[in-house]
Short mmCIF file of N, CA and C in Angstrom, two decimals:
data_model
loop_
_atom_site.label_atom_id
_atom_site.label_comp_id
_atom_site.label_asym_id
_atom_site.label_seq_id
_atom_site.Cartn_x
_atom_site.Cartn_y
_atom_site.Cartn_z
N MET A 15 0.74 -1.11 0.04
CA MET A 15 -0.17 -0.40 -0.03
C MET A 15 0.90 1.07 0.11
N GLN A 16 1.67 1.40 0.64
CA GLN A 16 2.59 2.51 0.98
C GLN A 16 3.25 2.87 -0.58
N LYS A 17 3.93 1.93 -1.45
CA LYS A 17 4.66 1.88 -2.31
C LYS A 17 3.58 2.29 -3.44
N ILE A 18 2.37 1.97 -3.35
CA ILE A 18 1.09 2.60 -4.39
C ILE A 18 1.01 4.05 -4.22
N VAL A 19 0.99 4.23 -2.81
CA VAL A 19 0.49 5.97 -2.20
C VAL A 19 1.61 6.67 -2.55
N ALA A 20 3.02 5.98 -2.65
CA ALA A 20 4.32 6.79 -2.92
C ALA A 20 4.31 7.14 -4.25
N LYS A 21 3.83 6.22 -5.04
CA LYS A 21 3.76 6.23 -6.70
C LYS A 21 2.77 7.58 -7.15
N VAL A 22 1.72 7.45 -6.17
CA VAL A 22 0.66 8.63 -6.70
C VAL A 22 0.89 9.83 -6.54
N PHE A 23 1.65 10.05 -5.32
CA PHE A 23 2.52 11.59 -4.93
C PHE A 23 3.51 11.57 -5.47
N GLY A 24 4.13 10.73 -6.23
CA GLY A 24 5.43 10.98 -7.25
C GLY A 24 6.48 11.10 -6.35
N PHE A 25 6.35 10.31 -5.35
CA PHE A 25 7.50 10.05 -3.83
C PHE A 25 8.26 8.88 -4.47
N ARG A 26 9.68 8.96 -4.60
CA ARG A 26 10.55 8.17 -4.64
C ARG A 26 11.03 7.63 -2.99
N HIS A 27 10.61 6.46 -2.74
CA HIS A 27 10.93 6.04 -1.55
C HIS A 27 12.44 5.29 -1.46
N LEU A 28 12.91 5.84 -0.75
CA LEU A 28 14.50 5.59 -0.29
C LEU A 28 14.57 4.26 0.31
N SER A 29 13.61 3.44 0.58
CA SER A 29 14.01 2.43 1.00
C SER A 29 13.92 2.11 2.66
N GLY A 30 13.91 3.33 3.36
CA GLY A 30 14.03 3.53 4.72
C GLY A 30 12.85 3.86 5.08
N MET A 31 12.75 4.26 6.18
CA MET A 31 11.28 4.74 6.79
C MET A 31 10.71 6.43 6.59
N ILE A 32 9.70 6.43 6.35
CA ILE A 32 9.36 7.81 5.97
C ILE A 32 8.82 8.53 7.16
N PHE A 33 9.31 9.61 7.82
CA PHE A 33 8.99 10.15 9.16
C PHE A 33 8.01 11.54 8.74
N GLY A 34 7.27 11.89 9.08
CA GLY A 34 6.52 13.33 9.10
C GLY A 34 6.84 13.92 10.29
N TYR A 35 6.61 15.44 10.00
CA TYR A 35 6.70 16.43 10.73
C TYR A 35 5.63 17.50 10.45
N ALA A 36 4.88 17.59 11.82
CA ALA A 36 3.70 18.58 11.88
C ALA A 36 3.88 19.60 12.76
N ARG A 37 3.66 20.59 12.55
CA ARG A 37 3.51 21.81 13.37
C ARG A 37 2.62 22.77 13.16
N VAL A 38 2.17 23.24 14.41
CA VAL A 38 1.50 24.62 14.47
C VAL A 38 1.72 25.26 15.28
N SER A 39 1.25 26.66 15.41
CA SER A 39 1.92 27.99 15.92
C SER A 39 1.33 28.00 17.35
N THR A 40 0.14 27.88 17.42
CA THR A 40 -0.62 28.06 18.78
C THR A 40 -1.42 27.08 19.34
N ASP A 41 -2.03 26.92 20.58
CA ASP A 41 -2.54 25.95 21.09
C ASP A 41 -4.32 25.54 20.57
N GLY A 42 -4.48 26.78 19.94
CA GLY A 42 -5.87 26.73 19.46
C GLY A 42 -6.01 26.09 17.91
N GLN A 43 -4.35 26.02 17.38
CA GLN A 43 -4.80 25.41 16.05
C GLN A 43 -4.73 23.62 16.02
N SER A 44 -4.88 23.23 14.97
CA SER A 44 -4.76 21.63 15.05
C SER A 44 -3.90 21.00 14.22
N VAL A 45 -3.25 20.25 14.50
CA VAL A 45 -2.36 19.48 13.37
C VAL A 45 -3.17 18.40 12.89
N ASP A 46 -4.27 18.21 13.05
CA ASP A 46 -4.70 17.06 12.19
C ASP A 46 -4.92 16.95 10.81
N ALA A 47 -5.09 17.98 10.08
CA ALA A 47 -5.23 18.10 8.95
C ALA A 47 -3.85 17.70 8.13
N GLN A 48 -2.53 18.18 8.74
CA GLN A 48 -1.33 17.85 8.28
C GLN A 48 -0.87 16.49 8.87
N VAL A 49 -1.33 15.85 9.69
CA VAL A 49 -1.26 14.40 10.00
C VAL A 49 -1.71 14.04 9.08
N LYS A 50 -3.02 13.96 8.79
CA LYS A 50 -3.89 13.33 7.66
C LYS A 50 -3.16 13.08 6.17
N ALA A 51 -2.61 14.33 5.83
CA ALA A 51 -1.78 14.46 4.51
C ALA A 51 -0.54 13.65 4.52
N LEU A 52 0.04 13.69 5.62
CA LEU A 52 1.20 13.04 5.75
C LEU A 52 1.26 11.78 5.93
N ARG A 53 0.15 11.30 6.40
CA ARG A 53 -0.33 9.54 6.39
C ARG A 53 -0.60 9.12 4.95
N ALA A 54 -1.31 9.80 4.43
CA ALA A 54 -1.80 9.74 2.85
C ALA A 54 -0.59 9.71 2.29
N ALA A 55 0.60 10.25 2.46
CA ALA A 55 1.73 10.49 1.29
C ALA A 55 2.85 9.38 1.94
N GLY A 56 2.49 8.39 3.04
CA GLY A 56 3.02 7.44 3.28
C GLY A 56 3.98 7.44 5.04
N ALA A 57 3.63 8.44 5.52
CA ALA A 57 4.35 8.67 6.39
C ALA A 57 4.16 7.48 7.54
N GLU A 58 4.97 7.06 7.98
CA GLU A 58 4.79 5.64 9.18
C GLU A 58 4.88 6.26 10.67
N LYS A 59 5.97 7.17 10.71
CA LYS A 59 6.06 7.83 12.33
C LYS A 59 5.72 9.42 11.82
N ILE A 60 4.93 10.23 12.87
CA ILE A 60 4.75 11.43 12.71
C ILE A 60 5.00 12.41 13.82
N PHE A 61 5.72 13.06 13.68
CA PHE A 61 5.98 14.11 15.28
C PHE A 61 5.39 15.36 15.11
N ARG A 62 4.73 15.90 16.05
CA ARG A 62 3.82 16.78 16.19
C ARG A 62 4.30 17.79 17.12
N GLU A 63 3.99 19.12 16.93
CA GLU A 63 4.69 20.35 17.83
C GLU A 63 3.80 21.12 17.57
N THR A 64 3.61 22.02 18.72
CA THR A 64 2.74 23.30 18.91
C THR A 64 3.76 24.23 19.56
N ALA A 65 4.56 25.09 18.38
CA ALA A 65 5.47 25.74 18.82
C ALA A 65 5.61 27.22 17.25
N SER A 66 6.08 28.32 17.80
CA SER A 66 5.99 29.42 16.83
C SER A 66 7.39 28.98 15.89
N GLY A 67 7.05 29.26 14.57
CA GLY A 67 8.17 28.88 13.62
C GLY A 67 9.43 29.95 14.00
N ALA A 68 9.13 30.93 14.76
CA ALA A 68 10.42 31.76 14.96
C ALA A 68 11.36 31.03 16.23
N LYS A 69 10.82 30.31 16.99
CA LYS A 69 11.71 29.33 17.89
C LYS A 69 12.76 28.62 17.15
N SER A 70 13.90 28.72 17.84
CA SER A 70 14.82 28.15 17.20
C SER A 70 15.22 26.85 17.19
N ASP A 71 14.63 26.41 19.00
CA ASP A 71 14.43 25.21 19.35
C ASP A 71 13.42 24.55 19.64
N ARG A 72 13.12 23.72 18.54
CA ARG A 72 11.71 23.05 18.50
C ARG A 72 11.92 21.45 18.83
N ALA A 73 11.53 21.12 20.10
CA ALA A 73 12.10 19.99 20.36
C ALA A 73 11.53 18.59 19.38
N GLN A 74 10.39 18.46 19.08
CA GLN A 74 9.72 17.76 18.21
C GLN A 74 10.57 17.45 17.13
N LEU A 75 10.94 18.64 16.62
CA LEU A 75 11.76 18.68 15.11
C LEU A 75 13.14 17.94 15.37
N ARG A 76 13.70 18.31 16.64
CA ARG A 76 15.01 18.02 16.89
C ARG A 76 15.05 16.53 17.06
N ARG A 77 13.72 15.74 17.46
CA ARG A 77 13.55 14.42 17.84
C ARG A 77 13.61 13.76 16.36
N ALA A 78 12.63 14.15 15.52
CA ALA A 78 12.13 13.80 14.08
C ALA A 78 13.68 13.85 13.36
N ILE A 79 14.57 14.81 13.34
CA ILE A 79 15.90 14.57 12.84
C ILE A 79 16.87 13.49 13.37
N ALA A 80 16.77 13.46 14.54
CA ALA A 80 17.69 12.39 15.37
C ALA A 80 17.30 11.13 15.05
N ALA A 81 15.97 11.01 15.07
CA ALA A 81 15.51 9.58 14.60
C ALA A 81 15.94 9.06 13.01
N LEU A 82 16.22 9.98 11.90
CA LEU A 82 16.45 9.70 10.78
C LEU A 82 17.92 9.15 10.69
N GLY A 83 17.53 7.71 9.70
CA GLY A 83 18.78 7.13 9.29
C GLY A 83 19.16 6.94 7.94
N GLU A 84 20.08 6.24 7.43
CA GLU A 84 20.59 6.22 6.02
C GLU A 84 18.85 5.61 5.59
N GLY A 85 18.87 6.42 4.22
CA GLY A 85 17.76 5.93 3.62
C GLY A 85 16.57 6.27 3.72
N ASP A 86 15.99 6.96 5.23
CA ASP A 86 14.80 7.37 5.72
C ASP A 86 14.80 8.66 4.62
N THR A 87 13.44 9.28 5.05
CA THR A 87 12.75 10.42 4.51
C THR A 87 12.00 11.12 5.59
N LEU A 88 12.29 12.55 5.30
CA LEU A 88 11.44 13.50 6.41
C LEU A 88 10.51 14.24 5.61
N LEU A 89 9.12 14.11 5.73
CA LEU A 89 8.08 14.39 5.29
C LEU A 89 7.25 15.63 6.03
N VAL A 90 7.17 16.91 5.15
CA VAL A 90 6.38 17.82 5.64
C VAL A 90 5.29 18.38 4.66
N THR A 91 4.13 18.94 5.13
CA THR A 91 3.20 19.55 4.32
C THR A 91 3.89 20.59 3.64
N ARG A 92 4.45 21.65 4.17
CA ARG A 92 4.78 23.08 3.47
C ARG A 92 6.26 23.16 4.04
N LEU A 93 6.92 23.78 3.36
CA LEU A 93 8.14 24.51 3.90
C LEU A 93 8.35 25.01 5.03
N ASP A 94 6.99 26.02 5.42
CA ASP A 94 7.05 27.05 6.63
C ASP A 94 6.84 26.31 7.81
N ARG A 95 6.24 25.02 7.49
CA ARG A 95 6.04 23.97 8.90
C ARG A 95 7.93 23.51 9.53
N LEU A 96 8.66 23.74 8.43
CA LEU A 96 9.89 22.75 8.88
C LEU A 96 10.75 24.38 9.18
N ALA A 97 11.01 25.42 8.36
CA ALA A 97 11.93 26.39 9.00
C ALA A 97 11.46 27.60 8.57
N ARG A 98 11.89 28.79 9.32
CA ARG A 98 11.63 30.17 9.45
C ARG A 98 12.45 31.15 8.59
N SER A 99 13.32 30.56 7.58
CA SER A 99 14.00 31.43 7.02
C SER A 99 14.64 30.44 5.97
N THR A 100 15.43 31.06 4.69
CA THR A 100 16.20 30.13 4.08
C THR A 100 17.32 29.47 4.58
N ARG A 101 17.96 30.21 5.57
CA ARG A 101 19.08 30.08 6.18
C ARG A 101 18.75 28.62 7.11
N ASP A 102 17.87 29.03 7.85
CA ASP A 102 17.12 27.73 8.79
C ASP A 102 16.87 26.65 7.82
N LEU A 103 16.37 26.92 6.67
CA LEU A 103 15.88 25.65 5.93
C LEU A 103 17.07 25.08 5.46
N LEU A 104 18.11 25.77 4.81
CA LEU A 104 19.54 25.18 4.28
C LEU A 104 19.97 24.05 5.10
N ASN A 105 20.24 25.26 6.50
CA ASN A 105 20.74 24.41 7.69
C ASN A 105 20.44 23.05 7.95
N THR A 106 18.82 23.00 8.21
CA THR A 106 18.21 21.54 8.55
C THR A 106 18.31 21.03 7.30
N LEU A 107 18.25 21.01 6.22
CA LEU A 107 18.28 20.14 4.91
C LEU A 107 19.86 19.46 5.34
N ASP A 108 20.71 20.53 5.46
CA ASP A 108 22.30 19.85 5.69
C ASP A 108 22.37 18.78 6.48
N THR A 109 21.37 19.11 7.76
CA THR A 109 21.44 18.23 8.88
C THR A 109 20.85 16.67 8.25
N ILE A 110 19.90 16.76 7.60
CA ILE A 110 19.33 15.71 7.29
C ILE A 110 19.97 15.30 6.13
N ALA A 111 20.66 15.78 5.34
CA ALA A 111 21.29 15.05 4.39
C ALA A 111 22.66 14.29 5.00
N LYS A 112 23.38 15.10 6.03
CA LYS A 112 24.48 14.34 6.87
C LYS A 112 23.94 12.85 7.56
N ALA A 113 22.79 12.95 7.57
CA ALA A 113 22.02 11.48 8.29
C ALA A 113 21.84 10.60 7.22
N GLY A 114 22.06 11.14 6.05
CA GLY A 114 21.83 9.85 4.66
C GLY A 114 20.34 10.03 4.29
N ALA A 115 19.54 10.81 4.81
CA ALA A 115 18.13 10.70 4.75
C ALA A 115 18.03 11.67 3.83
N GLY A 116 16.48 11.88 3.22
CA GLY A 116 16.17 12.64 2.09
C GLY A 116 14.97 13.52 2.84
N PHE A 117 14.73 14.70 1.86
CA PHE A 117 13.42 15.47 2.70
C PHE A 117 12.46 15.87 1.42
N ARG A 118 11.24 15.80 1.83
CA ARG A 118 10.03 16.22 0.64
C ARG A 118 9.27 16.94 1.42
N SER A 119 8.73 17.93 0.56
CA SER A 119 7.41 18.61 1.43
C SER A 119 6.35 18.66 0.25
N LEU A 120 5.18 18.32 0.73
CA LEU A 120 4.28 18.15 -0.27
C LEU A 120 3.67 18.99 -0.84
N HIS A 121 3.41 20.39 -0.36
CA HIS A 121 3.06 21.37 -1.28
C HIS A 121 3.91 21.88 -2.17
N ASP A 122 5.23 22.17 -1.53
CA ASP A 122 6.48 22.71 -2.57
C ASP A 122 7.19 21.68 -3.14
N VAL A 123 6.56 21.07 -4.51
CA VAL A 123 7.16 19.69 -4.75
C VAL A 123 8.35 20.17 -5.31
N TRP A 124 9.01 21.55 -5.55
CA TRP A 124 10.40 21.39 -5.86
C TRP A 124 11.37 20.87 -4.82
N ALA A 125 10.95 21.13 -3.29
CA ALA A 125 11.71 20.91 -2.40
C ALA A 125 11.80 19.09 -1.95
N ASP A 126 12.55 18.51 -3.15
CA ASP A 126 12.37 17.14 -2.69
C ASP A 126 13.98 16.57 -2.82
N THR A 127 14.84 16.50 -1.86
CA THR A 127 16.01 15.82 -2.06
C THR A 127 16.08 14.58 -2.22
N THR A 128 14.92 13.80 -2.77
CA THR A 128 15.37 12.27 -3.25
C THR A 128 15.43 12.48 -4.62
N THR A 129 14.88 13.26 -5.20
CA THR A 129 15.24 13.69 -6.91
C THR A 129 16.00 14.54 -7.19
N PRO A 130 17.03 14.32 -8.49
CA PRO A 130 18.07 15.25 -9.14
C PRO A 130 17.17 16.29 -8.96
N HIS A 131 16.28 16.58 -9.64
CA HIS A 131 15.59 17.70 -9.81
C HIS A 131 15.44 18.49 -8.78
N GLY A 132 15.11 18.21 -7.53
CA GLY A 132 14.80 18.68 -6.05
C GLY A 132 16.01 18.93 -5.80
N ARG A 133 17.11 18.27 -5.58
CA ARG A 133 18.70 18.50 -5.32
C ARG A 133 18.97 19.90 -6.00
N LEU A 134 18.92 19.94 -7.16
CA LEU A 134 19.24 21.08 -8.12
C LEU A 134 18.57 22.32 -7.96
N MET A 135 17.37 22.30 -7.55
CA MET A 135 16.69 23.16 -7.03
C MET A 135 17.31 23.95 -5.68
N LEU A 136 17.19 22.97 -4.78
CA LEU A 136 17.75 23.40 -3.65
C LEU A 136 19.38 23.97 -3.75
N THR A 137 19.97 23.26 -4.24
CA THR A 137 21.13 23.65 -4.62
C THR A 137 21.44 25.20 -5.05
N VAL A 138 20.47 25.59 -6.10
CA VAL A 138 20.28 26.78 -6.50
C VAL A 138 19.69 27.78 -5.69
N LEU A 139 18.86 27.40 -4.74
CA LEU A 139 18.41 28.16 -3.60
C LEU A 139 19.51 28.38 -2.80
N GLY A 140 20.36 27.12 -2.41
CA GLY A 140 21.57 27.77 -1.61
C GLY A 140 22.48 28.66 -2.05
N GLY A 141 22.41 28.90 -3.41
CA GLY A 141 23.64 29.78 -4.17
C GLY A 141 23.33 31.04 -3.77
N LEU A 142 21.65 31.05 -4.18
CA LEU A 142 21.20 32.29 -3.93
C LEU A 142 21.07 32.87 -2.38
N ALA A 143 21.19 32.28 -1.61
CA ALA A 143 21.17 32.63 -0.43
C ALA A 143 22.43 33.33 0.13
N GLU A 144 23.62 32.64 -0.36
CA GLU A 144 24.94 32.83 -0.39
C GLU A 144 25.25 34.49 -0.95
N PHE A 145 24.61 34.43 -2.26
CA PHE A 145 24.84 35.61 -3.10
C PHE A 145 24.07 36.70 -2.18
N GLU A 146 23.00 36.46 -1.62
CA GLU A 146 22.13 37.65 -0.92
C GLU A 146 23.04 37.89 0.44
N ARG A 147 23.63 36.96 0.99
CA ARG A 147 24.62 37.36 2.43
C ARG A 147 25.76 38.17 1.70
N ASP A 148 26.25 37.62 0.60
CA ASP A 148 27.33 38.32 0.26
C ASP A 148 26.86 39.86 -0.19
N LEU A 149 26.02 40.09 -0.77
CA LEU A 149 25.14 41.70 -1.18
C LEU A 149 25.09 42.67 0.05
N ILE A 150 24.57 41.77 1.27
CA ILE A 150 24.26 42.23 2.55
C ILE A 150 25.56 42.63 3.08
N ARG A 151 26.42 41.97 3.27
CA ARG A 151 27.69 42.16 3.44
C ARG A 151 28.84 43.44 2.79
N ALA A 152 28.34 43.22 1.46
CA ALA A 152 29.02 44.58 0.78
C ALA A 152 28.62 45.72 1.17
N ARG A 153 27.19 45.49 1.20
CA ARG A 153 26.34 47.11 1.48
C ARG A 153 26.51 47.26 2.88
N THR A 154 26.79 46.64 3.96
CA THR A 154 27.13 46.96 5.11
C THR A 154 28.47 47.61 5.28
N GLY A 155 29.29 46.79 4.71
CA GLY A 155 30.92 47.53 4.72
C GLY A 155 30.80 48.83 3.87
N GLU A 156 30.21 49.17 2.70
CA GLU A 156 30.29 50.38 2.22
C GLU A 156 29.30 51.29 2.88
N GLY A 157 28.24 50.99 3.64
CA GLY A 157 27.74 52.07 4.41
C GLY A 157 28.64 52.54 5.49
N ARG A 158 29.62 51.41 6.23
CA ARG A 158 30.35 51.89 7.17
C ARG A 158 31.38 52.73 6.64
N GLU A 159 31.90 52.29 5.86
CA GLU A 159 33.02 53.39 5.18
C GLU A 159 32.37 54.79 4.69
N ARG A 160 31.35 55.04 4.34
CA ARG A 160 30.74 56.14 3.99
C ARG A 160 30.43 56.81 5.40
N ALA A 161 30.34 55.97 6.50
CA ALA A 161 29.54 56.71 7.79
C ALA A 161 31.19 57.34 8.47
N LYS A 162 32.27 56.41 8.37
CA LYS A 162 33.69 56.84 8.60
C LYS A 162 34.02 58.04 8.03
N ALA A 163 33.88 58.13 6.83
CA ALA A 163 34.43 59.19 6.13
C ALA A 163 33.41 60.54 6.35
N ARG A 164 32.55 60.36 7.03
CA ARG A 164 31.56 61.52 7.62
C ARG A 164 32.06 61.92 8.97
N GLY A 165 33.01 61.08 9.67
CA GLY A 165 33.00 61.11 10.67
C GLY A 165 32.41 60.56 12.12
N VAL A 166 31.38 59.66 11.26
CA VAL A 166 30.95 58.75 12.44
C VAL A 166 31.57 57.87 13.12
N HIS A 167 31.54 58.11 14.72
CA HIS A 167 32.30 56.96 15.42
C HIS A 167 31.60 55.36 15.27
N MET A 168 32.10 54.36 15.07
CA MET A 168 31.68 53.28 14.95
C MET A 168 31.94 52.24 15.95
N GLY A 169 30.96 51.76 16.41
CA GLY A 169 31.19 50.45 17.62
C GLY A 169 30.82 51.37 18.71
N ARG A 170 31.08 51.06 19.82
CA ARG A 170 30.38 51.47 21.16
C ARG A 170 30.89 52.71 21.40
N PRO A 171 30.33 53.44 22.25
CA PRO A 171 30.58 54.74 22.57
C PRO A 171 31.99 54.54 23.45
N PRO A 172 32.64 55.69 23.32
CA PRO A 172 33.67 55.94 24.29
C PRO A 172 33.39 55.82 25.58
N ALA A 173 34.15 55.33 26.60
CA ALA A 173 33.75 54.88 28.15
C ALA A 173 34.19 56.41 28.67
N LEU A 174 35.37 56.97 28.06
CA LEU A 174 35.52 58.63 29.01
C LEU A 174 35.14 59.49 27.64
N THR A 175 34.76 60.74 28.20
CA THR A 175 34.46 61.95 27.48
C THR A 175 35.79 62.37 27.05
N ARG A 176 35.70 63.24 26.25
CA ARG A 176 37.23 63.88 25.53
C ARG A 176 37.86 64.58 27.08
N HIS A 177 37.19 65.15 27.64
CA HIS A 177 37.62 66.07 28.78
C HIS A 177 38.44 64.96 29.67
N GLN A 178 37.43 64.11 30.29
CA GLN A 178 38.12 63.01 31.00
C GLN A 178 39.26 62.35 30.59
N ARG A 179 39.35 62.21 29.37
CA ARG A 179 40.61 61.38 28.44
C ARG A 179 41.75 62.61 28.76
N GLU A 180 41.47 63.85 28.46
CA GLU A 180 42.61 64.90 28.69
C GLU A 180 43.08 65.05 30.36
N GLU A 181 41.97 64.66 31.12
CA GLU A 181 42.44 65.04 32.52
C GLU A 181 43.14 63.69 32.89
N ALA A 182 42.68 62.60 32.21
CA ALA A 182 43.62 61.31 32.89
C ALA A 182 44.81 61.05 32.52
N LEU A 183 44.91 61.76 31.08
CA LEU A 183 46.68 61.78 30.55
C LEU A 183 47.53 63.14 31.15
N ARG A 184 46.91 64.00 31.46
CA ARG A 184 47.55 65.05 32.35
C ARG A 184 47.82 64.40 33.78
N ASP A 185 47.15 63.87 34.18
CA ASP A 185 47.58 63.49 35.73
C ASP A 185 48.31 62.24 35.64
N LEU A 186 48.12 61.41 34.56
CA LEU A 186 49.17 60.18 34.57
C LEU A 186 50.80 60.94 34.09
N ALA A 187 50.90 61.83 33.24
CA ALA A 187 51.78 62.57 32.95
C ALA A 187 52.85 63.12 34.11
N LYS A 188 51.92 63.68 35.28
CA LYS A 188 52.70 64.83 35.99
C LYS A 188 52.90 63.79 37.09
N GLY A 189 52.08 62.59 37.39
CA GLY A 189 52.57 61.60 38.25
C GLY A 189 51.29 61.81 39.25
N LYS A 190 50.12 62.53 39.01
CA LYS A 190 49.43 62.88 40.40
C LYS A 190 48.43 61.71 40.66
N ALA A 191 48.24 60.73 39.89
CA ALA A 191 47.13 59.51 40.00
C ALA A 191 47.94 58.23 39.04
N THR A 192 47.71 57.08 39.67
CA THR A 192 47.89 55.98 39.10
C THR A 192 46.87 55.56 38.01
N GLN A 193 47.00 54.60 37.18
CA GLN A 193 45.86 54.07 36.64
C GLN A 193 44.77 53.56 37.37
N ALA A 194 45.22 52.61 38.43
CA ALA A 194 44.29 52.11 39.36
C ALA A 194 43.31 53.55 39.90
N ASP A 195 44.01 54.77 40.20
CA ASP A 195 43.22 55.79 40.70
C ASP A 195 42.48 56.35 39.90
N LEU A 196 42.85 56.56 38.67
CA LEU A 196 42.01 56.90 37.39
C LEU A 196 40.92 56.11 37.10
N ALA A 197 41.03 54.93 37.15
CA ALA A 197 39.77 53.82 36.89
C ALA A 197 38.85 53.94 37.83
N ARG A 198 39.27 54.23 39.05
CA ARG A 198 38.05 54.25 40.15
C ARG A 198 37.43 55.57 40.24
N ARG A 199 38.36 56.68 39.91
CA ARG A 199 37.71 58.08 39.69
C ARG A 199 36.42 58.12 38.43
N PHE A 200 36.74 57.32 37.33
CA PHE A 200 35.96 57.60 36.29
C PHE A 200 35.08 56.17 36.26
N ASN A 201 35.16 55.51 37.35
CA ASN A 201 34.26 54.23 37.39
C ASN A 201 34.37 53.61 35.86
N VAL A 202 35.82 53.29 35.50
CA VAL A 202 35.93 52.60 34.37
C VAL A 202 36.89 51.46 34.66
N SER A 203 37.26 50.55 33.69
CA SER A 203 38.44 49.62 33.93
C SER A 203 39.48 49.99 33.71
N ARG A 204 40.35 49.32 34.68
CA ARG A 204 42.10 49.60 34.33
C ARG A 204 42.71 49.56 33.06
N SER A 205 42.10 48.68 32.39
CA SER A 205 42.48 48.64 30.80
C SER A 205 42.22 49.75 30.04
N THR A 206 40.89 50.11 30.55
CA THR A 206 40.71 51.61 29.44
C THR A 206 41.61 52.68 29.75
N ILE A 207 41.72 52.71 31.20
CA ILE A 207 43.06 53.96 31.20
C ILE A 207 43.95 53.42 30.64
N SER A 208 44.65 52.47 30.46
CA SER A 208 45.90 51.86 30.20
C SER A 208 46.14 51.89 28.72
N ARG A 209 45.01 51.90 28.15
CA ARG A 209 45.11 52.64 26.48
C ARG A 209 44.84 53.68 26.43
N LEU A 210 44.86 54.71 27.15
CA LEU A 210 45.07 56.20 26.99
C LEU A 210 46.48 56.44 26.85
N SER A 211 47.47 55.77 27.65
CA SER A 211 48.92 56.03 27.82
C SER A 211 49.41 56.18 26.16
N PRO A 212 50.15 57.00 25.99
CA PRO A 212 51.01 57.17 24.78
C PRO A 212 51.94 56.04 24.34
#
């Protein structure tokens, strides 16, 4: 029966078990519809979870992935049940692949690592995500350089004001105070004072 169902859904079984993962965001929602679809697609064991997709630690998803072995497949009804972002999806799929398992989304037919076409699509997605990260890094770097050119201070605000720095350097030069004395006076760490020294 499972092979017939798998054939109808266009699912290439990898000879291992098919695990399902169903998730809803709030207690008022039900996973029943997802469970029904996963069972119809051949899922033998289904992990159910009520948790926000924004949560990075979803216990049932972690258990589902830990249960995967060579030739097994993890099945979800939609990608948004599994991942909260492209990066999260790619990281999760990498973990599944390292277990020697496959992945398939019933609604997102292109997201199927059990077929060459699906693997190609996900590879392209990974390349696009990497390209997007590179663009963000480049734009951030350019923005930082423009800000520095305008005299904008980058990073944390200085622990001491210009007046305090001048006072500390003057007292150190004249021997009126030690670094420890100045650290206590200005309520900063001793290393902050030591960095002032010429």
